PDB file of C-alpha atoms in Angstrom:
ATOM      1  CA  MET A   1      23.105  -7.979 -16.818  1.00  0.00           C
ATOM      2  CA  SER A   2      24.508  -7.388 -13.383  1.00  0.00           C
ATOM      3  CA  ALA A   3      23.304  -9.248 -10.328  1.00  0.00           C
ATOM      4  CA  ILE A   4      20.234  -7.916  -8.575  1.00  0.00           C
ATOM      5  CA  GLY A   5      21.117  -6.626  -5.139  1.00  0.00           C
ATOM      6  CA  LEU A   6      19.457  -4.849  -2.273  1.00  0.00           C
ATOM      7  CA  ASN A   7      19.881  -1.466  -3.953  1.00  0.00           C
ATOM      8  CA  HIS A   8      17.703  -2.484  -6.895  1.00  0.00           C
ATOM      9  CA  PHE A   9      14.796  -3.234  -4.594  1.00  0.00           C
ATOM     10  CA  LEU A  10      15.352  -0.039  -2.609  1.00  0.00           C
ATOM     11  CA  ALA A  11      15.397   2.029  -5.804  1.00  0.00           C
ATOM     12  CA  LEU A  12      12.170   0.407  -6.977  1.00  0.00           C
ATOM     13  CA  GLY A  13      10.647   1.151  -3.587  1.00  0.00           C
ATOM     14  CA  ALA A  14      11.709   4.789  -3.882  1.00  0.00           C
ATOM     15  CA  VAL A  15      10.154   5.068  -7.350  1.00  0.00           C
ATOM     16  CA  LEU A  16       6.921   3.494  -6.110  1.00  0.00           C
ATOM     17  CA  PHE A  17       6.809   5.773  -3.075  1.00  0.00           C
ATOM     18  CA  CYS A  18       7.319   8.895  -5.205  1.00  0.00           C
ATOM     19  CA  LEU A  19       4.595   7.819  -7.619  1.00  0.00           C
ATOM     20  CA  GLY A  20       2.290   7.415  -4.634  1.00  0.00           C
ATOM     21  CA  THR A  21       3.243  10.851  -3.328  1.00  0.00           C
ATOM     22  CA  TYR A  22       2.535  12.303  -6.750  1.00  0.00           C
ATOM     23  CA  GLY A  23      -0.902  10.729  -6.737  1.00  0.00           C
ATOM     24  CA  VAL A  24      -1.700  12.000  -3.237  1.00  0.00           C
ATOM     25  CA  LEU A  25      -0.636  15.518  -4.220  1.00  0.00           C
ATOM     26  CA  THR A  26      -2.405  15.716  -7.567  1.00  0.00           C
ATOM     27  CA  ARG A  27      -5.600  13.739  -7.249  1.00  0.00           C
ATOM     28  CA  ARG A  28      -8.716  15.572  -6.207  1.00  0.00           C
ATOM     29  CA  ASN A  29     -10.947  12.572  -5.825  1.00  0.00           C
ATOM     30  CA  ALA A  30     -10.753  11.095  -2.328  1.00  0.00           C
ATOM     31  CA  ILE A  31     -10.749   7.496  -3.542  1.00  0.00           C
ATOM     32  CA  ALA A  32      -7.910   8.239  -5.961  1.00  0.00           C
ATOM     33  CA  VAL A  33      -5.963   9.582  -2.980  1.00  0.00           C
ATOM     34  CA  LEU A  34      -6.662   6.336  -1.113  1.00  0.00           C
ATOM     35  CA  LEU A  35      -5.407   4.334  -4.108  1.00  0.00           C
ATOM     36  CA  SER A  36      -2.184   6.351  -4.127  1.00  0.00           C
ATOM     37  CA  LEU A  37      -1.790   5.797  -0.383  1.00  0.00           C
ATOM     38  CA  GLU A  38      -1.863   2.062  -1.015  1.00  0.00           C
ATOM     39  CA  LEU A  39       1.027   2.540  -3.440  1.00  0.00           C
ATOM     40  CA  MET A  40       3.040   4.219  -0.687  1.00  0.00           C
ATOM     41  CA  PHE A  41       2.267   1.402   1.757  1.00  0.00           C
ATOM     42  CA  ASN A  42       3.484  -1.091  -0.818  1.00  0.00           C
ATOM     43  CA  ALA A  43       6.711   0.824  -1.378  1.00  0.00           C
ATOM     44  CA  VAL A  44       7.472   0.694   2.335  1.00  0.00           C
ATOM     45  CA  ASN A  45       6.606  -2.996   2.500  1.00  0.00           C
ATOM     46  CA  LEU A  46       8.850  -3.748  -0.445  1.00  0.00           C
ATOM     47  CA  ASN A  47      11.756  -2.074   1.329  1.00  0.00           C
ATOM     48  CA  LEU A  48      11.055  -3.984   4.530  1.00  0.00           C
ATOM     49  CA  VAL A  49      10.953  -7.348   2.783  1.00  0.00           C
ATOM     50  CA  ALA A  50      14.080  -6.582   0.762  1.00  0.00           C
ATOM     51  CA  PHE A  51      15.979  -5.669   3.925  1.00  0.00           C
ATOM     52  CA  ALA A  52      14.635  -8.792   5.624  1.00  0.00           C
ATOM     53  CA  ARG A  53      15.916 -10.972   2.809  1.00  0.00           C
ATOM     54  CA  PHE A  54      19.318  -9.410   2.315  1.00  0.00           C
ATOM     55  CA  MET A  55      20.337  -8.707   5.898  1.00  0.00           C
ATOM     56  CA  PRO A  56      18.937 -11.453   6.548  1.00  0.00           C
ATOM     57  CA  ASN A  57      16.568 -10.973   9.449  1.00  0.00           C
ATOM     58  CA  LEU A  58      13.027 -12.228   9.790  1.00  0.00           C
ATOM     59  CA  ASP A  59      11.779  -9.181  11.705  1.00  0.00           C
ATOM     60  CA  GLY A  60      11.287  -7.181   8.500  1.00  0.00           C
ATOM     61  CA  VAL A  61       8.729  -9.682   7.232  1.00  0.00           C
ATOM     62  CA  VAL A  62       6.893  -9.571  10.574  1.00  0.00           C
ATOM     63  CA  LEU A  63       6.773  -5.787  10.373  1.00  0.00           C
ATOM     64  CA  ALA A  64       5.445  -6.008   6.803  1.00  0.00           C
ATOM     65  CA  VAL A  65       2.609  -8.237   8.042  1.00  0.00           C
ATOM     66  CA  PHE A  66       1.725  -5.575  10.604  1.00  0.00           C
ATOM     67  CA  VAL A  67       1.854  -2.876   7.927  1.00  0.00           C
ATOM     68  CA  ILE A  68      -0.603  -4.848   5.786  1.00  0.00           C
ATOM     69  CA  ALA A  69      -2.968  -5.223   8.749  1.00  0.00           C
ATOM     70  CA  VAL A  70      -2.810  -1.513   9.542  1.00  0.00           C
ATOM     71  CA  ALA A  71      -3.335  -0.697   5.857  1.00  0.00           C
ATOM     72  CA  ALA A  72      -6.467  -2.823   5.880  1.00  0.00           C
ATOM     73  CA  ALA A  73      -7.778  -0.906   8.891  1.00  0.00           C
ATOM     74  CA  GLU A  74      -6.894   2.391   7.225  1.00  0.00           C
ATOM     75  CA  ALA A  75      -8.652   1.471   4.005  1.00  0.00           C
ATOM     76  CA  THR A  76     -11.772   0.398   5.922  1.00  0.00           C
ATOM     77  CA  VAL A  77     -12.077   3.670   7.795  1.00  0.00           C
ATOM     78  CA  GLY A  78     -11.111   5.647   4.698  1.00  0.00           C
ATOM     79  CA  VAL A  79     -13.826   4.095   2.554  1.00  0.00           C
ATOM     80  CA  ALA A  80     -16.385   4.628   5.331  1.00  0.00           C
ATOM     81  CA  LEU A  81     -15.395   8.306   5.522  1.00  0.00           C
ATOM     82  CA  VAL A  82     -15.600   8.651   1.746  1.00  0.00           C
ATOM     83  CA  LEU A  83     -19.099   7.151   1.664  1.00  0.00           C
ATOM     84  CA  SER A  84     -20.187   9.414   4.504  1.00  0.00           C
ATOM     85  CA  ILE A  85     -18.802  12.480   2.727  1.00  0.00           C
ATOM     86  CA  TYR A  86     -20.479  11.390  -0.488  1.00  0.00           C
ATOM     87  CA  ARG A  87     -23.800  11.061   1.279  1.00  0.00           C
ATOM     88  CA  ASN A  88     -23.572  14.614   2.578  1.00  0.00           C
ATOM     89  CA  PHE A  89     -21.986  16.426  -0.347  1.00  0.00           C
ATOM     90  CA  ARG A  90     -22.898  14.211  -3.339  1.00  0.00           C
ATOM     91  CA  HIS A  91     -19.294  14.391  -4.491  1.00  0.00           C
ATOM     92  CA  ILE A  92     -15.941  13.442  -3.037  1.00  0.00           C
ATOM     93  CA  ASP A  93     -13.695  16.160  -4.423  1.00  0.00           C
ATOM     94  CA  LEU A  94     -11.353  16.968  -1.598  1.00  0.00           C
ATOM     95  CA  ASP A  95     -10.827  20.595  -2.545  1.00  0.00           C
ATOM     96  CA  GLN A  96     -14.557  21.268  -2.361  1.00  0.00           C
ATOM     97  CA  VAL A  97     -15.095  19.700   1.036  1.00  0.00           C
ATOM     98  CA  ASP A  98     -14.281  22.891   2.880  1.00  0.00           C
ATOM     99  CA  THR A  99     -17.291  23.504   5.081  1.00  0.00           C
ATOM    100  CA  MET A 100     -15.105  23.917   8.139  1.00  0.00           C
ATOM    101  CA  LYS A 101     -12.680  26.260   6.424  1.00  0.00           C
ATOM    102  CA  GLY A 102     -12.225  29.413   8.461  1.00  0.00           C
TER     103      GLY A 102
ATOM    104  CA  MET B   1      26.196 -16.859  -0.007  1.00  0.00           C
ATOM    105  CA  ILE B   2      24.412 -13.582  -0.600  1.00  0.00           C
ATOM    106  CA  TYR B   3      20.938 -14.064  -2.016  1.00  0.00           C
ATOM    107  CA  ASP B   4      20.878 -13.569  -5.762  1.00  0.00           C
ATOM    108  CA  PRO B   5      17.444 -13.207  -7.369  1.00  0.00           C
ATOM    109  CA  ASN B   6      16.732 -13.864 -11.019  1.00  0.00           C
ATOM    110  CA  PRO B   7      17.431 -10.603 -12.936  1.00  0.00           C
ATOM    111  CA  VAL B   8      14.917 -11.247 -15.720  1.00  0.00           C
ATOM    112  CA  ALA B   9      12.098 -11.835 -13.237  1.00  0.00           C
ATOM    113  CA  PHE B  10      13.115  -8.766 -11.273  1.00  0.00           C
ATOM    114  CA  TRP B  11      13.146  -6.437 -14.256  1.00  0.00           C
ATOM    115  CA  LEU B  12       9.837  -7.769 -15.582  1.00  0.00           C
ATOM    116  CA  LEU B  13       8.145  -7.315 -12.200  1.00  0.00           C
ATOM    117  CA  ALA B  14       9.771  -3.907 -11.698  1.00  0.00           C
ATOM    118  CA  ALA B  15       8.499  -2.717 -15.082  1.00  0.00           C
ATOM    119  CA  MET B  16       5.024  -3.994 -14.204  1.00  0.00           C
ATOM    120  CA  VAL B  17       5.097  -2.268 -10.812  1.00  0.00           C
ATOM    121  CA  ALA B  18       6.250   1.054 -12.241  1.00  0.00           C
ATOM    122  CA  GLY B  19       3.907   0.956 -15.231  1.00  0.00           C
ATOM    123  CA  CYS B  20       0.829   0.032 -13.234  1.00  0.00           C
ATOM    124  CA  ALA B  21       1.675   2.561 -10.510  1.00  0.00           C
ATOM    125  CA  LEU B  22       1.985   5.263 -13.172  1.00  0.00           C
ATOM    126  CA  ALA B  23      -1.422   4.225 -14.469  1.00  0.00           C
ATOM    127  CA  VAL B  24      -2.834   4.464 -10.923  1.00  0.00           C
ATOM    128  CA  VAL B  25      -1.785   8.074 -10.558  1.00  0.00           C
ATOM    129  CA  ARG B  26      -2.377   9.182 -14.155  1.00  0.00           C
ATOM    130  CA  ALA B  27      -5.399   7.222 -15.418  1.00  0.00           C
ATOM    131  CA  ARG B  28      -8.213   9.476 -16.557  1.00  0.00           C
ATOM    132  CA  LYS B  29     -10.952   7.113 -15.524  1.00  0.00           C
ATOM    133  CA  LEU B  30     -11.021   6.344 -11.842  1.00  0.00           C
ATOM    134  CA  PHE B  31     -12.092   2.758 -12.417  1.00  0.00           C
ATOM    135  CA  HIS B  32      -9.050   2.148 -14.587  1.00  0.00           C
ATOM    136  CA  ALA B  33      -6.876   3.524 -11.808  1.00  0.00           C
ATOM    137  CA  GLY B  34      -8.422   0.970  -9.471  1.00  0.00           C
ATOM    138  CA  LEU B  35      -7.749  -1.872 -11.894  1.00  0.00           C
ATOM    139  CA  ALA B  36      -4.167  -0.679 -12.326  1.00  0.00           C
ATOM    140  CA  LEU B  37      -3.802  -0.754  -8.543  1.00  0.00           C
ATOM    141  CA  VAL B  38      -4.754  -4.434  -8.602  1.00  0.00           C
ATOM    142  CA  GLY B  39      -2.030  -4.999 -11.208  1.00  0.00           C
ATOM    143  CA  THR B  40       0.508  -3.182  -9.050  1.00  0.00           C
ATOM    144  CA  LEU B  41      -0.433  -5.258  -6.021  1.00  0.00           C
ATOM    145  CA  PHE B  42      -0.036  -8.510  -7.956  1.00  0.00           C
ATOM    146  CA  ALA B  43       3.377  -7.417  -9.233  1.00  0.00           C
ATOM    147  CA  VAL B  44       4.484  -6.514  -5.708  1.00  0.00           C
ATOM    148  CA  ALA B  45       3.288  -9.959  -4.609  1.00  0.00           C
ATOM    149  CA  GLY B  46       5.524 -11.394  -7.318  1.00  0.00           C
ATOM    150  CA  LEU B  47       8.439  -9.393  -5.941  1.00  0.00           C
ATOM    151  CA  TYR B  48       7.737 -10.817  -2.477  1.00  0.00           C
ATOM    152  CA  GLY B  49       7.871 -14.253  -4.041  1.00  0.00           C
ATOM    153  CA  LEU B  50      11.172 -13.328  -5.683  1.00  0.00           C
ATOM    154  CA  LEU B  51      12.433 -12.362  -2.242  1.00  0.00           C
ATOM    155  CA  GLN B  52      11.269 -15.769  -0.963  1.00  0.00           C
ATOM    156  CA  ALA B  53       8.742 -14.250   1.438  1.00  0.00           C
ATOM    157  CA  TRP B  54       6.121 -16.796   0.434  1.00  0.00           C
ATOM    158  CA  PHE B  55       3.699 -16.107   3.244  1.00  0.00           C
ATOM    159  CA  LEU B  56       3.769 -12.393   2.558  1.00  0.00           C
ATOM    160  CA  ALA B  57       3.172 -12.990  -1.163  1.00  0.00           C
ATOM    161  CA  ALA B  58       0.080 -15.028  -0.309  1.00  0.00           C
ATOM    162  CA  VAL B  59      -1.115 -12.403   2.178  1.00  0.00           C
ATOM    163  CA  GLN B  60      -0.560  -9.689  -0.404  1.00  0.00           C
ATOM    164  CA  VAL B  61      -2.775 -11.458  -2.928  1.00  0.00           C
ATOM    165  CA  LEU B  62      -5.438 -12.421  -0.392  1.00  0.00           C
ATOM    166  CA  VAL B  63      -5.661  -9.285   1.706  1.00  0.00           C
ATOM    167  CA  TYR B  64      -4.476  -6.544  -0.616  1.00  0.00           C
ATOM    168  CA  ALA B  65      -5.523  -7.566  -4.104  1.00  0.00           C
ATOM    169  CA  GLY B  66      -8.428  -9.640  -2.827  1.00  0.00           C
ATOM    170  CA  ALA B  67      -9.946  -7.469  -0.139  1.00  0.00           C
ATOM    171  CA  ILE B  68      -8.573  -3.934   0.042  1.00  0.00           C
ATOM    172  CA  ALA B  69      -8.473  -3.309  -3.705  1.00  0.00           C
ATOM    173  CA  ILE B  70     -11.929  -4.796  -4.237  1.00  0.00           C
ATOM    174  CA  MET B  71     -13.292  -2.656  -1.406  1.00  0.00           C
ATOM    175  CA  LEU B  72     -11.807   0.430  -3.045  1.00  0.00           C
ATOM    176  CA  LEU B  73     -13.331  -0.609  -6.369  1.00  0.00           C
ATOM    177  CA  PHE B  74     -16.696  -0.945  -4.607  1.00  0.00           C
ATOM    178  CA  ALA B  75     -16.251   2.549  -3.212  1.00  0.00           C
ATOM    179  CA  ILE B  76     -15.479   3.850  -6.700  1.00  0.00           C
ATOM    180  CA  MET B  77     -18.601   2.241  -8.097  1.00  0.00           C
ATOM    181  CA  LEU B  78     -20.776   3.504  -5.231  1.00  0.00           C
ATOM    182  CA  THR B  79     -19.697   7.106  -5.469  1.00  0.00           C
ATOM    183  CA  HIS B  80     -18.710   7.669  -9.036  1.00  0.00           C
ATOM    184  CA  ASN B  81     -20.153   7.333 -12.451  1.00  0.00           C
ATOM    185  CA  MET B  82     -17.826   4.475 -13.327  1.00  0.00           C
ATOM    186  CA  MET B  83     -16.791   5.268 -16.862  1.00  0.00           C
ATOM    187  CA  ASN B  84     -17.043   8.992 -16.473  1.00  0.00           C
ATOM    188  CA  PRO B  85     -13.842  10.473 -17.852  1.00  0.00           C
ATOM    189  CA  ASP B  86     -13.745  13.175 -15.260  1.00  0.00           C
ATOM    190  CA  LEU B  87     -10.705  14.751 -16.828  1.00  0.00           C
ATOM    191  CA  LYS B  88     -10.784  18.182 -15.376  1.00  0.00           C
ATOM    192  CA  SER B  89     -11.667  17.363 -11.835  1.00  0.00           C
ATOM    193  CA  LEU B  90      -9.464  14.314 -11.337  1.00  0.00           C
ATOM    194  CA  THR B  91      -6.035  15.905 -11.123  1.00  0.00           C
ATOM    195  CA  THR B  92      -4.769  19.275 -10.072  1.00  0.00           C
ATOM    196  CA  GLN B  93      -1.405  21.031 -10.161  1.00  0.00           C
ATOM    197  CA  PRO B  94       0.427  18.247 -11.982  1.00  0.00           C
ATOM    198  CA  TRP B  95       3.646  20.120 -12.698  1.00  0.00           C
ATOM    199  CA  THR B  96       4.306  21.455  -9.211  1.00  0.00           C
ATOM    200  CA  ALA B  97       3.645  18.037  -7.750  1.00  0.00           C
ATOM    201  CA  ALA B  98       5.817  16.355 -10.367  1.00  0.00           C
ATOM    202  CA  ALA B  99       8.730  18.672  -9.562  1.00  0.00           C
ATOM    203  CA  LEU B 100       8.330  18.027  -5.832  1.00  0.00           C
ATOM    204  CA  CYS B 101       8.173  14.281  -6.343  1.00  0.00           C
ATOM    205  CA  LEU B 102      11.214  14.268  -8.602  1.00  0.00           C
ATOM    206  CA  MET B 103      13.131  16.132  -5.896  1.00  0.00           C
ATOM    207  CA  LEU B 104      11.956  13.578  -3.324  1.00  0.00           C
ATOM    208  CA  LEU B 105      12.982  10.766  -5.652  1.00  0.00           C
ATOM    209  CA  ALA B 106      16.434  12.297  -6.122  1.00  0.00           C
ATOM    210  CA  ILE B 107      16.901  12.571  -2.373  1.00  0.00           C
ATOM    211  CA  LEU B 108      15.734   9.007  -1.746  1.00  0.00           C
ATOM    212  CA  LEU B 109      17.793   7.508  -4.557  1.00  0.00           C
ATOM    213  CA  GLY B 110      20.864   9.503  -3.606  1.00  0.00           C
ATOM    214  CA  GLY B 111      20.526   8.380  -0.025  1.00  0.00           C
ATOM    215  CA  THR B 112      19.979   4.706  -0.720  1.00  0.00           C
ATOM    216  CA  LEU B 113      22.397   4.233  -3.592  1.00  0.00           C
ATOM    217  CA  SER B 114      25.292   6.049  -1.927  1.00  0.00           C
ATOM    218  CA  SER B 115      24.968   3.953   1.224  1.00  0.00           C
ATOM    219  CA  THR B 116      26.654   0.641   1.685  1.00  0.00           C
ATOM    220  CA  TRP B 117      24.225  -1.714   3.341  1.00  0.00           C
ATOM    221  CA  GLN B 118      25.481  -4.416   5.562  1.00  0.00           C
ATOM    222  CA  THR B 119      24.159  -7.432   3.715  1.00  0.00           C
ATOM    223  CA  ALA B 120      24.987 -10.838   5.049  1.00  0.00           C
ATOM    224  CA  PRO B 121      24.980 -14.384   3.743  1.00  0.00           C
ATOM    225  CA  ASP B 122      22.017 -16.631   4.384  1.00  0.00           C
ATOM    226  CA  THR B 123      23.685 -18.760   7.013  1.00  0.00           C
ATOM    227  CA  THR B 124      23.679 -15.916   9.504  1.00  0.00           C
ATOM    228  CA  LEU B 125      19.896 -15.810   9.824  1.00  0.00           C
ATOM    229  CA  SER B 126      19.645 -15.918  13.609  1.00  0.00           C
ATOM    230  CA  PRO B 127      21.260 -19.336  13.975  1.00  0.00           C
ATOM    231  CA  THR B 128      21.049 -19.309  17.727  1.00  0.00           C
ATOM    232  CA  TRP B 129      17.469 -18.182  17.979  1.00  0.00           C
ATOM    233  CA  THR B 130      15.001 -20.874  18.998  1.00  0.00           C
ATOM    234  CA  PRO B 131      11.454 -20.187  20.100  1.00  0.00           C
ATOM    235  CA  LYS B 132      10.556 -20.692  23.726  1.00  0.00           C
ATOM    236  CA  CYS B 133       8.355 -23.670  23.047  1.00  0.00           C
ATOM    237  CA  GLY B 134      11.397 -25.656  22.060  1.00  0.00           C
ATOM    238  CA  PHE B 135      10.665 -26.466  18.426  1.00  0.00           C
ATOM    239  CA  GLN B 136      13.607 -26.130  16.136  1.00  0.00           C
ATOM    240  CA  VAL B 137      13.031 -23.866  13.160  1.00  0.00           C
ATOM    241  CA  ALA B 138      14.780 -25.734  10.434  1.00  0.00           C
ATOM    242  CA  GLU B 139      15.103 -23.475   7.435  1.00  0.00           C
ATOM    243  CA  ALA B 140      17.339 -20.482   7.110  1.00  0.00           C
ATOM    244  CA  ILE B 141      15.165 -18.551   4.680  1.00  0.00           C
ATOM    245  CA  PRO B 142      12.081 -16.837   6.116  1.00  0.00           C
ATOM    246  CA  SER B 143       9.749 -19.805   6.207  1.00  0.00           C
ATOM    247  CA  VAL B 144       6.123 -19.650   7.254  1.00  0.00           C
ATOM    248  CA  GLN B 145       6.942 -21.711  10.323  1.00  0.00           C
ATOM    249  CA  ALA B 146       9.668 -19.360  11.463  1.00  0.00           C
ATOM    250  CA  LEU B 147       7.390 -16.386  10.816  1.00  0.00           C
ATOM    251  CA  GLY B 148       4.637 -17.897  12.918  1.00  0.00           C
ATOM    252  CA  PHE B 149       6.973 -18.491  15.832  1.00  0.00           C
ATOM    253  CA  ARG B 150       8.316 -14.980  15.455  1.00  0.00           C
ATOM    254  CA  LEU B 151       4.802 -13.510  15.625  1.00  0.00           C
ATOM    255  CA  LEU B 152       4.053 -15.350  18.840  1.00  0.00           C
ATOM    256  CA  ASP B 153       7.340 -15.168  20.663  1.00  0.00           C
ATOM    257  CA  PRO B 154       8.805 -11.649  20.646  1.00  0.00           C
ATOM    258  CA  PHE B 155       5.949  -9.878  18.861  1.00  0.00           C
ATOM    259  CA  THR B 156       3.013 -11.043  20.971  1.00  0.00           C
ATOM    260  CA  LEU B 157       1.936  -7.601  22.143  1.00  0.00           C
ATOM    261  CA  PRO B 158       1.949  -5.936  18.685  1.00  0.00           C
ATOM    262  CA  PHE B 159       0.124  -8.976  17.307  1.00  0.00           C
ATOM    263  CA  GLU B 160      -2.663  -8.575  19.856  1.00  0.00           C
ATOM    264  CA  MET B 161      -2.726  -4.806  19.430  1.00  0.00           C
ATOM    265  CA  VAL B 162      -3.247  -5.224  15.691  1.00  0.00           C
ATOM    266  CA  SER B 163      -6.259  -7.427  16.305  1.00  0.00           C
ATOM    267  CA  VAL B 164      -7.691  -4.794  18.639  1.00  0.00           C
ATOM    268  CA  LEU B 165      -6.968  -2.131  16.000  1.00  0.00           C
ATOM    269  CA  ILE B 166      -8.818  -4.081  13.330  1.00  0.00           C
ATOM    270  CA  LEU B 167     -11.797  -4.583  15.621  1.00  0.00           C
ATOM    271  CA  VAL B 168     -11.858  -0.863  16.463  1.00  0.00           C
ATOM    272  CA  SER B 169     -11.598   0.138  12.811  1.00  0.00           C
ATOM    273  CA  LEU B 170     -14.416  -2.272  11.938  1.00  0.00           C
ATOM    274  CA  ILE B 171     -16.726  -0.729  14.541  1.00  0.00           C
ATOM    275  CA  GLY B 172     -15.586   2.772  13.626  1.00  0.00           C
ATOM    276  CA  ALA B 173     -16.280   2.191   9.948  1.00  0.00           C
ATOM    277  CA  LEU B 174     -19.770   0.939  10.781  1.00  0.00           C
ATOM    278  CA  VAL B 175     -20.477   3.984  12.933  1.00  0.00           C
ATOM    279  CA  VAL B 176     -19.125   6.451  10.372  1.00  0.00           C
ATOM    280  CA  ALA B 177     -20.827   4.930   7.354  1.00  0.00           C
ATOM    281  CA  ARG B 178     -24.189   4.311   8.999  1.00  0.00           C
ATOM    282  CA  ARG B 179     -27.076   6.354   7.766  1.00  0.00           C
ATOM    283  CA  ASN B 180     -28.154   8.820  10.401  1.00  0.00           C
ATOM    284  CA  PRO B 181     -31.961   9.173  10.206  1.00  0.00           C
ATOM    285  CA  ALA B 182     -31.909  12.465  12.115  1.00  0.00           C
ATOM    286  CA  LEU B 183     -29.849  14.221   9.479  1.00  0.00           C
ATOM    287  CA  PRO B 184     -31.279  15.186   6.106  1.00  0.00           C
ATOM    288  CA  GLU B 185     -29.361  13.884   3.151  1.00  0.00           C
ATOM    289  CA  ALA B 186     -28.106  15.929   0.268  1.00  0.00           C
ATOM    290  CA  PRO B 187     -30.316  15.665  -2.797  1.00  0.00           C
ATOM    291  CA  GLU B 188     -29.386  13.512  -5.734  1.00  0.00           C
ATOM    292  CA  GLY B 189     -27.346  15.016  -8.510  1.00  0.00           C
ATOM    293  CA  ARG B 190     -24.010  16.635  -8.342  1.00  0.00           C
ATOM    294  CA  GLU B 191     -24.037  19.773  -6.339  1.00  0.00           C
ATOM    295  CA  GLU B 192     -21.759  22.441  -7.693  1.00  0.00           C
ATOM    296  CA  LYS B 193     -20.355  24.781  -5.138  1.00  0.00           C
ATOM    297  CA  ALA B 194     -20.717  28.450  -5.894  1.00  0.00           C
ATOM    298  CA  PRO B 195     -17.346  30.063  -6.575  1.00  0.00           C
TER     299      PRO B 195
END
């Protein structure tokens, strides 16, 4: 088995990011879309930490901490929006929330 | 020397990440997707540990798996009949999206794997950098101490901005999710939209 290098982590990050993109594109349920978004955040973070370790430079880890904080804020607002939509529509299927469609 | 992680640990964690992520996007029950997300987050925390980012591994478990994922699970349980296998309505256009994502994956993999990254041995980790307060940061690998100094010395402004952002998102979430007594609520029961 060959040694694990930076490229292995980057490839895993790419796979994770594409799985997240797939989820965002295919899921109808708003919460499922939020779950897939978290996958994409994690892919980016994985790349940042891998670069930080192999370059090596601490700034990547600092940036990953900021990404986690912003992801927490995003998830908070996202869940609040989902609950608000659910209260008004009684479902959270994104392709049926089209009241403002022209 | 260039950092050399344990291959067995890497492949185990990579398989767990990929498998759980696939379950997140393909699970037929939404609650199972949420549980698979927790598994993915734990595996990513393990990868952070493999990369010796100990603080980030702890933050991943505490904040992501402990708070964000549980909040999403709460949202699932509040809005969704938990074990409802909502097969038809959960995914749409799987083949188009799969083709697009495979193309994206090919582009990303081609780009990363054909590049030569300038990796460097551990001893070059900013040897001359010392924080303003005068403490010496001893270790070369990203230690918690070094990370803390880094957050407060060159990254002070982003650090403070993130705290403002979290406060704003907290207030915003309260405002958005609050029940508005002036507005009538939709009746119970799933409302089907006329085609």
